[in-house]
Short mmCIF file of C-alpha atoms in Angstrom, two decimals:
data_model
loop_
_atom_site.label_atom_id
_atom_site.label_comp_id
_atom_site.label_asym_id
_atom_site.label_seq_id
_atom_site.Cartn_x
_atom_site.Cartn_y
_atom_site.Cartn_z
CA MET A 173 -0.19 -0.01 0.00
CA LYS A 174 1.95 3.13 -1.20
CA SER A 175 -1.36 5.88 -0.81
CA ILE A 176 -4.37 6.41 1.06
CA ALA A 177 -6.96 8.92 0.46
CA ILE A 178 -9.06 10.00 2.89
CA ILE A 179 -12.24 12.16 2.08
CA GLY A 180 -13.90 14.83 4.41
CA ASN A 181 -12.93 17.52 6.20
CA ASP A 182 -15.29 16.60 9.63
CA MET A 183 -14.34 14.73 12.64
CA ALA A 184 -14.34 10.74 11.08
CA ALA A 185 -12.13 12.54 8.14
CA TRP A 186 -8.83 13.77 10.37
CA MET A 187 -9.23 11.15 13.23
CA ALA A 188 -8.38 8.77 10.13
CA ALA A 189 -5.70 11.05 9.24
CA ALA A 190 -4.11 11.03 12.72
CA PHE A 191 -5.15 6.90 11.86
CA PHE A 192 -2.60 6.18 10.16
CA ALA A 193 0.07 8.82 10.06
CA VAL A 194 0.56 7.14 13.42
CA GLN A 195 1.10 3.16 11.89
CA PRO A 196 3.98 1.82 12.25
CA ALA A 197 4.71 0.37 8.75
CA SER A 198 7.78 -1.40 6.51
CA HIS A 199 7.69 2.04 3.87
CA ARG A 200 5.14 4.78 5.74
CA PRO A 201 2.25 4.91 2.75
CA SER A 202 1.76 8.46 1.29
CA ILE A 203 -1.69 10.67 3.57
CA SER A 204 -3.79 12.52 1.81
CA ILE A 205 -6.37 14.83 3.16
CA PHE A 206 -9.21 15.71 0.58
CA THR A 207 -11.20 18.59 2.12
CA GLY A 208 -13.49 19.82 -0.67
CA VAL A 209 -16.13 18.66 0.63
CA SER A 210 -19.66 19.68 2.04
CA SER A 211 -20.39 19.23 5.80
CA ALA A 212 -22.85 17.90 7.48
CA GLY A 213 -22.06 19.70 9.95
CA ASP A 214 -20.22 17.93 13.76
CA SER A 215 -22.55 18.02 16.61
CA LEU A 216 -20.80 20.47 18.84
CA ILE A 217 -20.63 18.71 21.91
CA GLN A 218 -19.00 15.03 22.56
CA ASN A 219 -18.99 13.37 25.85
CA PRO A 220 -17.51 9.64 24.81
CA MET A 221 -16.87 6.83 26.22
CA PRO A 222 -13.37 6.36 28.77
CA ASP A 223 -12.83 3.59 25.66
CA PHE A 224 -11.73 7.24 23.79
CA SER A 225 -8.84 7.41 26.20
CA GLY A 226 -7.32 4.57 23.89
CA PHE A 227 -7.48 6.08 20.14
CA LEU A 228 -5.15 9.27 22.25
CA SER A 229 -2.68 6.97 23.25
CA LEU A 230 -2.88 5.44 20.21
CA ILE A 231 -1.31 9.33 18.26
CA GLY A 232 0.20 10.55 21.41
CA VAL A 233 -1.64 12.81 22.61
CA SER A 234 -2.15 12.70 26.92
CA ASP A 235 -4.47 12.79 29.07
CA GLN A 236 -3.20 16.95 30.73
CA GLN A 237 -2.25 17.92 26.89
CA PHE A 238 -4.75 16.64 26.06
CA ILE A 239 -7.20 18.88 27.94
CA SER A 240 -5.29 21.86 28.15
CA ALA A 241 -5.50 21.96 24.16
CA CYS A 242 -9.64 20.98 24.28
CA ALA A 243 -10.69 22.17 26.51
CA ALA A 244 -12.14 19.31 27.76
CA THR A 245 -14.04 18.69 31.46
CA PRO A 246 -14.67 15.74 32.79
CA THR A 247 -17.36 13.65 32.73
CA LEU A 248 -18.52 10.06 34.73
CA GLY A 249 -21.81 8.61 32.83
CA THR A 250 -25.47 9.08 32.63
CA CYS A 251 -28.24 10.57 33.97
CA TYR A 252 -32.03 8.87 33.53
CA HIS A 253 -34.91 10.71 33.95
CA HIS A 254 -36.87 8.05 35.86
CA PHE A 255 -40.78 10.21 34.79
CA PRO A 256 -42.27 10.20 31.85
CA ARG A 257 -42.95 13.90 31.78
CA TYR A 258 -39.25 15.63 31.72
CA GLU A 259 -37.19 18.11 33.28
CA PRO A 260 -34.35 20.10 32.61
CA THR A 261 -33.00 20.47 36.69
CA PRO A 262 -34.31 16.94 38.13
CA GLY A 263 -33.66 15.60 41.60
CA PRO A 264 -32.33 13.37 43.30
CA ASP A 265 -35.11 10.97 44.05
CA ASN A 266 -36.44 10.26 40.51
CA CYS A 267 -32.89 10.17 38.27
CA PHE A 268 -30.68 7.16 38.53
CA TYR A 269 -26.73 7.88 37.49
CA HIS A 270 -25.13 5.32 35.49
CA GLY A 271 -22.18 5.49 36.56
CA TRP A 272 -19.29 3.66 34.25
CA GLY A 273 -18.34 1.35 37.39
CA GLU A 274 -19.32 -1.11 39.78
CA TYR A 275 -22.18 -0.64 42.45
CA GLY A 276 -21.53 -2.17 45.86
CA SER A 277 -18.22 -4.65 45.62
CA PRO A 278 -18.62 -9.45 44.94
CA LEU A 279 -18.14 -10.83 48.04
CA GLY A 280 -16.67 -13.42 47.40
CA ALA A 281 -18.16 -15.94 44.54
CA ILE A 282 -21.47 -13.62 45.09
CA GLU A 283 -21.94 -11.14 42.77
CA PHE A 284 -23.14 -7.78 44.15
CA HIS A 285 -26.17 -7.06 42.06
CA GLN A 286 -27.41 -10.99 42.86
CA LEU A 287 -27.01 -9.18 46.57
CA TYR A 288 -28.73 -6.14 45.20
CA ILE A 289 -31.88 -8.16 43.50
CA ARG A 290 -32.19 -10.49 46.61
CA ALA A 291 -32.69 -7.17 48.57
CA MET A 292 -35.08 -5.75 45.49
CA HIS A 293 -36.92 -8.69 46.02
CA GLU A 294 -37.17 -7.49 49.99
CA SER A 295 -38.13 -4.84 50.20
CA MET A 296 -34.96 -3.94 51.48
CA ALA A 297 -34.94 0.68 50.18
CA TYR A 298 -31.32 0.50 48.81
CA GLY A 299 -31.22 3.57 46.04
CA LEU A 300 -28.69 2.35 42.88
CA ASN A 301 -27.68 6.07 43.67
CA ASP A 302 -25.79 6.03 47.15
CA LEU A 303 -23.79 2.19 46.37
CA SER A 304 -22.23 3.30 43.90
CA VAL A 305 -19.37 6.14 44.07
CA ALA A 306 -19.23 7.38 40.78
CA ALA A 307 -22.98 7.56 40.76
CA LEU A 308 -22.73 9.58 44.67
CA ALA A 309 -20.29 12.25 42.51
CA ALA A 310 -22.19 12.42 39.67
CA GLN A 311 -25.31 13.42 42.49
CA LYS A 312 -22.96 15.93 44.05
CA ASN A 313 -21.33 16.90 41.05
CA ARG A 314 -18.00 16.31 43.40
CA PHE A 315 -15.31 15.84 41.02
CA MET A 316 -11.79 13.27 41.75
CA PRO A 317 -9.93 11.01 38.96
CA PRO A 318 -9.46 7.63 39.50
CA SER A 319 -7.26 5.84 41.23
CA LYS A 320 -4.71 2.59 39.75
CA ASP A 321 -4.69 1.38 43.24
CA PRO A 322 -6.80 -1.77 43.19
CA LEU A 323 -6.98 -1.12 46.40
CA SER A 324 -8.98 1.99 46.20
CA ILE A 325 -12.53 2.50 45.90
CA ARG A 326 -11.48 5.52 43.56
CA ALA A 327 -10.64 1.89 41.30
CA THR A 328 -14.18 1.36 41.65
CA TYR A 329 -14.69 3.75 38.48
CA GLU A 330 -13.88 5.49 35.24
CA THR A 331 -13.94 8.04 33.52
CA SER A 332 -14.25 10.84 30.06
CA TYR A 333 -14.12 14.12 28.93
CA SER A 334 -16.51 16.60 28.02
CA PHE A 335 -15.68 17.70 24.75
CA LEU A 336 -16.00 21.22 22.19
CA THR A 337 -15.88 19.11 18.52
CA LYS A 338 -14.00 22.55 16.98
CA ASN A 339 -11.15 21.79 18.80
CA TYR A 340 -10.65 18.72 18.83
CA ILE A 341 -10.26 18.36 14.62
CA GLN A 342 -8.01 21.03 15.43
CA LEU A 343 -5.66 19.56 17.02
CA LEU A 344 -5.96 16.76 15.02
CA GLN A 345 -5.18 18.51 12.41
CA GLN A 346 -2.04 20.21 13.76
CA ILE A 347 -1.67 16.28 14.47
CA CYS A 348 -2.06 15.53 11.45
CA ARG A 349 0.53 18.24 10.16
CA SER A 350 3.29 17.58 11.88
CA LEU A 351 3.30 14.05 10.31
CA ALA A 352 3.37 15.10 6.69
CA VAL A 353 -0.89 14.59 5.82
CA GLN A 354 -1.63 16.38 2.49
CA GLU A 355 -3.82 18.53 2.40
CA ASP A 356 -6.05 19.39 -0.82
CA SER A 357 -9.23 21.50 -1.20
CA ARG A 358 -10.21 21.33 -4.71
CA PRO A 359 -14.07 21.21 -4.50
CA VAL A 360 -15.12 17.50 -5.45
CA ASP A 361 -17.92 16.25 -7.08
CA LYS A 362 -18.27 12.85 -6.41
CA LEU A 363 -17.12 9.56 -6.21
CA LEU A 364 -16.06 6.76 -9.22
CA ASN A 365 -16.05 3.42 -9.47
CA HIS A 366 -14.92 2.70 -13.00
CA SER A 367 -14.42 -1.96 -12.27
CA GLY A 368 -13.86 -2.23 -8.48
CA SER A 369 -11.42 1.09 -8.53
CA TYR A 370 -12.64 3.98 -6.96
CA VAL A 371 -10.91 7.39 -7.82
CA ILE A 372 -12.47 10.92 -6.56
CA GLU A 373 -14.21 12.81 -9.23
CA PHE A 374 -13.40 17.34 -8.86
CA ALA A 375 -15.97 19.98 -10.16
CA SER A 376 -12.92 20.50 -13.23
CA GLY A 377 -13.25 17.09 -14.17
CA GLU A 378 -9.92 16.34 -13.04
CA HIS A 379 -8.96 13.10 -11.07
CA ALA A 380 -7.28 11.89 -8.33
CA GLY A 381 -6.18 8.23 -6.89
CA ALA A 382 -4.54 6.05 -4.28
CA ASP A 383 -4.18 1.65 -3.55
CA PHE A 384 -6.92 3.02 -0.27
CA LEU A 385 -9.25 5.52 0.18
CA VAL A 386 -12.18 6.67 3.58
CA ASN A 387 -15.06 8.39 2.24
CA THR A 388 -16.87 10.25 5.26
CA CYS A 389 -19.38 12.42 3.41
CA PRO A 390 -22.87 10.55 3.66
CA VAL A 391 -23.78 12.78 0.13
CA LEU A 392 -21.51 10.73 -1.88
CA ARG A 393 -21.78 7.50 0.22
CA HIS A 394 -25.59 7.64 -1.60
CA GLN A 395 -23.86 6.60 -4.44
CA ILE A 396 -21.93 4.34 -4.87
CA THR A 397 -22.89 2.47 -1.28
CA PRO A 398 -26.80 0.75 0.16
CA TYR A 399 -27.87 1.77 3.04
CA ASN A 400 -30.06 -0.87 5.71
CA SER A 401 -31.97 1.31 8.31
CA TRP A 402 -32.74 -0.41 11.61
CA GLN A 403 -35.84 2.39 11.59
CA GLU A 404 -38.20 -1.02 12.30
CA PHE A 405 -36.17 -1.41 15.28
CA ILE A 406 -35.84 2.85 16.84
CA PRO A 407 -37.33 4.19 14.55
CA PHE A 408 -36.32 8.70 15.26
CA THR A 409 -36.02 11.87 13.67
CA GLN A 410 -33.98 13.92 14.95
CA VAL A 411 -35.57 17.66 15.57
CA THR A 412 -34.28 20.27 17.18
CA ARG A 413 -30.58 21.07 18.04
CA LYS A 414 -30.21 23.91 20.32
CA ASN A 415 -27.53 25.12 22.38
CA THR A 416 -27.60 27.49 25.26
CA ALA A 417 -24.97 28.78 27.50
CA GLN A 418 -25.14 26.88 30.38
CA ALA A 419 -25.60 27.06 34.36
CA GLN A 420 -23.29 24.53 35.84
CA GLN A 421 -20.71 22.01 34.52
CA ARG A 422 -22.15 19.26 35.05
CA LEU A 423 -20.76 15.33 34.99
CA VAL A 424 -23.00 13.36 33.67
CA SER A 425 -25.42 13.64 30.08
CA ASP A 426 -27.85 13.91 30.74
CA VAL A 427 -31.79 11.82 29.04
CA GLY A 428 -35.21 12.65 29.36
CA PHE A 429 -38.64 10.89 27.75
CA ASP A 430 -41.83 12.31 26.88
CA HIS A 431 -44.05 10.82 24.52
CA ASN A 432 -42.46 9.36 21.88
CA LEU A 433 -39.64 12.11 22.59
CA TRP A 434 -35.81 11.93 24.35
CA ARG A 435 -33.80 14.42 25.14
CA ILE A 436 -30.33 14.32 25.32
CA THR A 437 -28.74 16.79 26.76
CA ARG A 438 -24.50 16.94 27.12
CA TYR A 439 -22.04 19.86 28.72
CA ALA A 440 -18.75 20.97 28.16
CA THR A 441 -16.93 24.93 29.16
CA ALA A 442 -19.43 27.61 29.22
CA LEU A 443 -21.75 25.16 26.65
CA GLN A 444 -24.97 22.72 26.31
CA GLU A 445 -26.34 21.44 23.40
CA THR A 446 -29.75 19.35 23.63
CA THR A 447 -30.49 17.13 21.38
CA CYS A 448 -34.10 15.69 20.26
CA TYR A 449 -35.74 12.95 18.18
CA GLY A 450 -38.88 12.01 18.26
CA LEU A 451 -40.69 8.43 17.68
CA PRO A 452 -43.28 9.29 14.31
CA ASP A 453 -47.07 7.94 16.02
CA GLU A 454 -47.01 7.21 11.74
CA SER A 455 -45.10 5.69 10.04
CA VAL A 456 -43.32 7.40 8.18
CA GLY A 457 -41.79 6.52 4.51
CA GLU A 458 -37.81 6.10 4.19
CA GLU A 459 -37.63 8.79 1.17
CA SER A 460 -33.94 9.87 3.31
CA ALA A 461 -32.43 7.14 4.99
CA ASP A 462 -30.37 9.64 6.82
CA LEU A 463 -33.49 10.31 8.84
CA PHE A 464 -33.59 6.70 11.17
CA SER A 465 -30.96 5.00 12.21
CA GLY A 466 -28.91 2.18 10.09
CA CYS A 467 -25.77 1.44 8.96
CA VAL A 468 -23.88 0.69 5.65
CA ALA A 469 -24.11 -2.39 3.91
CA SER A 470 -20.73 -2.92 2.87
CA PRO A 471 -18.54 -0.73 4.94
CA ARG A 472 -15.81 -1.52 3.56
CA ALA A 473 -14.78 -2.42 -0.63
CA HIS A 474 -12.00 -4.00 -1.43
CA GLN A 475 -10.14 -0.31 -1.97
CA LEU A 476 -13.00 1.88 0.42
CA LEU A 477 -14.20 2.56 3.70
CA HIS A 478 -17.07 4.79 4.83
CA LEU A 479 -16.71 6.03 7.97
CA GLY A 480 -17.93 8.59 10.41
CA ARG A 481 -21.20 9.55 8.80
CA ALA A 482 -20.71 8.15 5.82
CA LEU A 483 -21.10 4.45 6.97
CA ILE A 484 -23.96 5.53 10.33
CA ASN A 485 -25.82 7.22 11.70
CA LEU A 486 -26.67 5.73 15.30
CA HIS A 487 -28.06 8.47 17.91
CA SER A 488 -27.72 6.25 21.94
CA PRO A 489 -27.96 7.67 24.99
CA LEU A 490 -25.28 5.40 25.50
CA VAL A 491 -22.60 6.74 22.87
CA CYS A 492 -21.73 10.01 21.06
CA GLU A 493 -20.23 10.25 17.22
CA VAL A 494 -16.54 10.47 18.20
CA ASP A 495 -17.43 6.35 19.82
CA LEU A 496 -18.30 5.07 16.51
CA ILE A 497 -15.74 6.05 14.15
CA TRP A 498 -13.63 4.89 17.15
CA VAL A 499 -15.25 1.27 16.49
CA ALA A 500 -14.88 1.46 13.48
CA LEU A 501 -10.87 2.51 13.19
CA ARG A 502 -10.13 0.22 16.16
CA ILE A 503 -11.18 -2.73 14.91
CA LEU A 504 -9.76 -1.87 11.35
CA GLN A 505 -5.78 -1.44 13.13
CA GLN A 506 -6.64 -5.44 13.42
CA PHE A 507 -6.19 -5.97 9.78
CA TYR A 508 -4.52 -3.16 8.46
CA PRO A 509 -1.54 -2.63 6.47
CA ALA A 510 -3.44 -6.19 5.03
CA CYS A 511 -4.44 -5.99 0.81
CA PRO A 512 -6.57 -3.38 0.46
CA ASP A 513 -7.80 -6.35 -2.65
CA GLY A 514 -7.88 -9.20 -0.21
CA PRO A 515 -12.26 -10.34 0.12
CA SER A 516 -11.61 -12.22 3.34
CA VAL A 517 -9.87 -10.01 5.50
CA VAL A 518 -13.26 -7.50 3.89
CA SER A 519 -15.45 -10.10 4.75
CA GLU A 520 -13.94 -9.99 8.40
CA TYR A 521 -14.32 -6.27 9.04
CA ASN A 522 -17.36 -5.88 8.40
CA GLN A 523 -18.79 -8.97 9.81
CA ARG A 524 -16.60 -7.43 13.29
CA LEU A 525 -17.96 -3.78 12.28
CA ILE A 526 -21.56 -4.85 11.83
CA ALA A 527 -21.73 -6.69 14.77
CA ALA A 528 -21.07 -4.56 17.38
CA TYR A 529 -23.02 -0.87 16.12
CA GLU A 530 -26.08 -4.47 16.45
CA ASN A 531 -25.39 -4.02 20.23
CA LEU A 532 -25.15 -0.56 20.12
CA ARG A 533 -27.78 -0.16 19.35
CA ASP A 534 -30.28 -3.39 20.41
CA LEU A 535 -28.85 -1.56 23.75
CA SER A 536 -30.28 1.35 23.04
CA GLN A 537 -33.47 -0.17 21.96
CA ALA A 538 -33.57 -1.73 25.37
CA VAL A 539 -33.04 1.76 27.24
CA PHE A 540 -36.00 2.69 25.34
CA ILE A 541 -38.41 -0.07 26.09
CA GLN A 542 -37.60 -0.51 29.93
CA THR A 543 -38.79 2.98 29.51
CA GLU A 544 -42.08 2.25 28.31
CA ARG A 545 -42.36 -0.81 29.93
CA LYS A 546 -41.39 1.34 33.10
CA PHE A 547 -43.98 4.57 32.57
CA PRO A 548 -46.85 3.11 30.17
CA GLY A 549 -47.65 6.06 27.31
CA THR A 550 -43.82 7.21 27.30
CA LEU A 551 -42.65 5.82 23.96
CA THR A 552 -45.63 3.85 22.62
CA VAL A 553 -44.28 3.08 18.30
CA ILE A 554 -42.14 1.45 20.63
CA ASN A 555 -43.90 -1.19 21.64
CA HIS A 556 -44.54 -2.17 17.74
CA CYS A 557 -40.53 -2.35 16.91
CA LYS A 558 -38.64 -5.44 15.28
CA ILE A 559 -36.41 -6.75 18.44
CA SER A 560 -33.69 -9.20 17.35
CA SER A 561 -32.93 -12.06 19.21
CA PRO A 562 -29.64 -11.76 20.38
CA LEU A 563 -31.84 -8.85 22.05
CA GLN A 564 -34.27 -10.46 23.38
CA HIS A 565 -32.68 -12.94 24.62
CA LYS A 566 -30.67 -10.35 26.99
CA LEU A 567 -34.24 -9.65 28.14
CA ASP A 568 -35.64 -12.73 28.56
CA LEU A 569 -32.29 -14.18 30.94
CA PHE A 570 -31.87 -11.09 33.04
CA ALA A 571 -35.16 -10.21 33.32
CA HIS A 572 -35.70 -13.99 34.57
CA ARG A 573 -32.39 -15.12 36.57
CA GLY A 574 -30.18 -11.15 36.47
CA LYS A 575 -27.87 -12.72 34.35
CA LEU A 576 -26.03 -11.64 30.92
CA PRO A 577 -24.98 -13.55 27.40
CA ALA A 578 -21.47 -12.17 26.65
CA TYR A 579 -21.90 -11.40 22.84
CA GLU A 580 -18.77 -11.64 20.03
CA ASN A 581 -17.42 -7.00 19.67
CA GLU A 582 -19.86 -6.20 22.20
CA VAL A 583 -18.46 -1.65 22.89
CA TYR A 584 -20.53 -1.49 26.28
CA LYS A 585 -18.90 -3.04 29.64
CA ARG A 586 -21.71 -6.30 30.30
CA GLN A 587 -21.22 -4.35 34.50
CA TRP A 588 -21.96 -1.47 32.99
CA GLN A 589 -25.77 -3.24 31.19
CA LEU A 590 -26.33 -4.86 34.03
CA TRP A 591 -26.44 -1.82 36.25
CA LEU A 592 -28.02 0.16 33.67
CA LEU A 593 -30.78 -2.27 33.27
CA LEU A 594 -30.64 -2.07 37.24
CA GLY A 595 -31.29 1.40 37.68
CA LEU A 596 -34.36 1.59 34.23
CA GLY A 597 -36.05 -1.12 36.53
CA VAL A 598 -35.92 -5.13 35.94
CA VAL A 599 -37.08 -7.13 38.01
CA PRO A 600 -36.01 -10.16 37.76
CA SER A 601 -38.18 -12.80 38.43
CA ASN A 602 -34.97 -15.40 40.35
CA VAL A 603 -32.56 -14.65 42.63
CA GLU A 604 -28.85 -16.74 42.42
CA PRO A 605 -29.39 -19.38 45.34
CA ILE A 606 -25.38 -18.30 46.45
CA THR A 607 -27.03 -15.04 47.42
CA PHE A 608 -28.70 -17.24 50.28
CA HIS A 609 -25.28 -17.69 52.31
CA LEU A 610 -26.33 -14.50 53.96
CA SER A 611 -29.01 -13.43 56.99
CA GLN A 612 -30.83 -10.69 56.04
CA ALA A 613 -29.29 -8.59 59.27
CA GLU A 614 -25.98 -9.64 57.57
CA MET A 615 -27.18 -7.84 54.69
CA ARG A 616 -28.30 -4.50 56.06
CA ASN A 617 -24.99 -5.23 56.99
CA VAL A 618 -23.10 -5.07 53.63
CA PHE A 619 -25.51 -2.61 51.95
CA ASP A 620 -25.12 0.33 55.16
CA ARG A 621 -21.31 -0.24 55.26
CA ILE A 622 -21.16 0.04 51.57
CA LYS A 623 -23.92 3.38 51.55
CA ALA A 624 -21.26 4.97 54.89
CA ALA A 625 -18.37 3.32 52.01
CA VAL A 626 -19.65 5.65 49.43
CA THR A 627 -20.86 8.39 51.12
CA ALA A 628 -17.47 8.86 53.46
CA GLU A 629 -15.30 8.78 50.13
CA VAL A 630 -17.39 11.57 48.12
CA GLU A 631 -17.78 14.17 50.74
CA THR A 632 -13.71 14.02 51.06
CA TRP A 633 -14.21 15.79 47.70
CA PRO A 634 -14.43 19.03 45.93
CA SER A 635 -17.02 20.27 44.12
CA VAL A 636 -17.10 21.31 40.11
CA LYS A 637 -16.91 24.26 39.42
#
């Protein structure tokens, strides 16, 4: 592989350029980025999962460098509003703070979530927000970075960052220019496929090609690649996006639900961004597939990779756009620099990437399903949507005994999934017999000690301004 061309001028394009620029290779290919395309308008605020730190490490950016360059602020997870009528400033009694970490701690062979299920069955009143350092800290708006000491209570959670997309792109551009990535701003008109070989055609009629192409522009994708809509699973349309000055820094994203509508509010330095998505009460035609969640049928052809909005349109309470891009690049890392025309490599990459995105789609749908079950009439459209067999298996198994199967290529950690379902109100009908090795008094003592330790720890943390 002697040359790589990236087509786009958004976050996905510059992430791809940086990704290829730092990859080890015996003969480094020349890398060009063609920025003469119309941008779809970047989401203002990114609030990725903790796995995002893997990309920073890959491109050689330390946490402190990233925080300084992007004015990044810490995040601990998501706040789900447990009532049908969304309110912008939720109180602690009607919310579930879902942090990236543990609630409680296992007692030898007894999983703590099984102990919590038993407590629910026996009507013991312990709120999840009081049993996790990350959840309580987010509720009280206090923060300390996690510890690497496995014996510390601050090792029981992970953290990530909230940042402005424009700052992040500027950082990526600096890295790419320092690594001799070539920029070409000529207006791009289309992608052409001549006998399986892709070339870029400019508005001037000139052409450019490369051994491997990456496209991040949805308009160019439409010309050559079919699109699988997920409307039958999550039939949303984007309604509004609003950016306002924030009153106070939040350590979580806020997710609230109303009648066939959900709102995701993310926070960054001095700004907050609220995006509303609607689930139409009536069937909506698919004149434009980009209105609906979905995925490119063949995300990687022999010579061409679609990335970012050109690959997927999945808006979820669980993930940000930057997460989806990093998932695609992380999987690609396992195959690069394989010969671009290797059909077995392409097939394997496509299968893994689609499976990863479908796992995220299913978990997003699980949030909507459980919200409707807890508050009937909130998201009624979900009752008529198709459920994939893996999701049905997860919901049935968890509802029966509080267990979850492990599927290949999952992005969201199973421990996060366990507490997500419990926090959203799933009460498994059975509990593992091993939990009954503790008497009810011993079990209360365990919960009281965890609650006291969590409260005492968080009280020592500074407040976020």
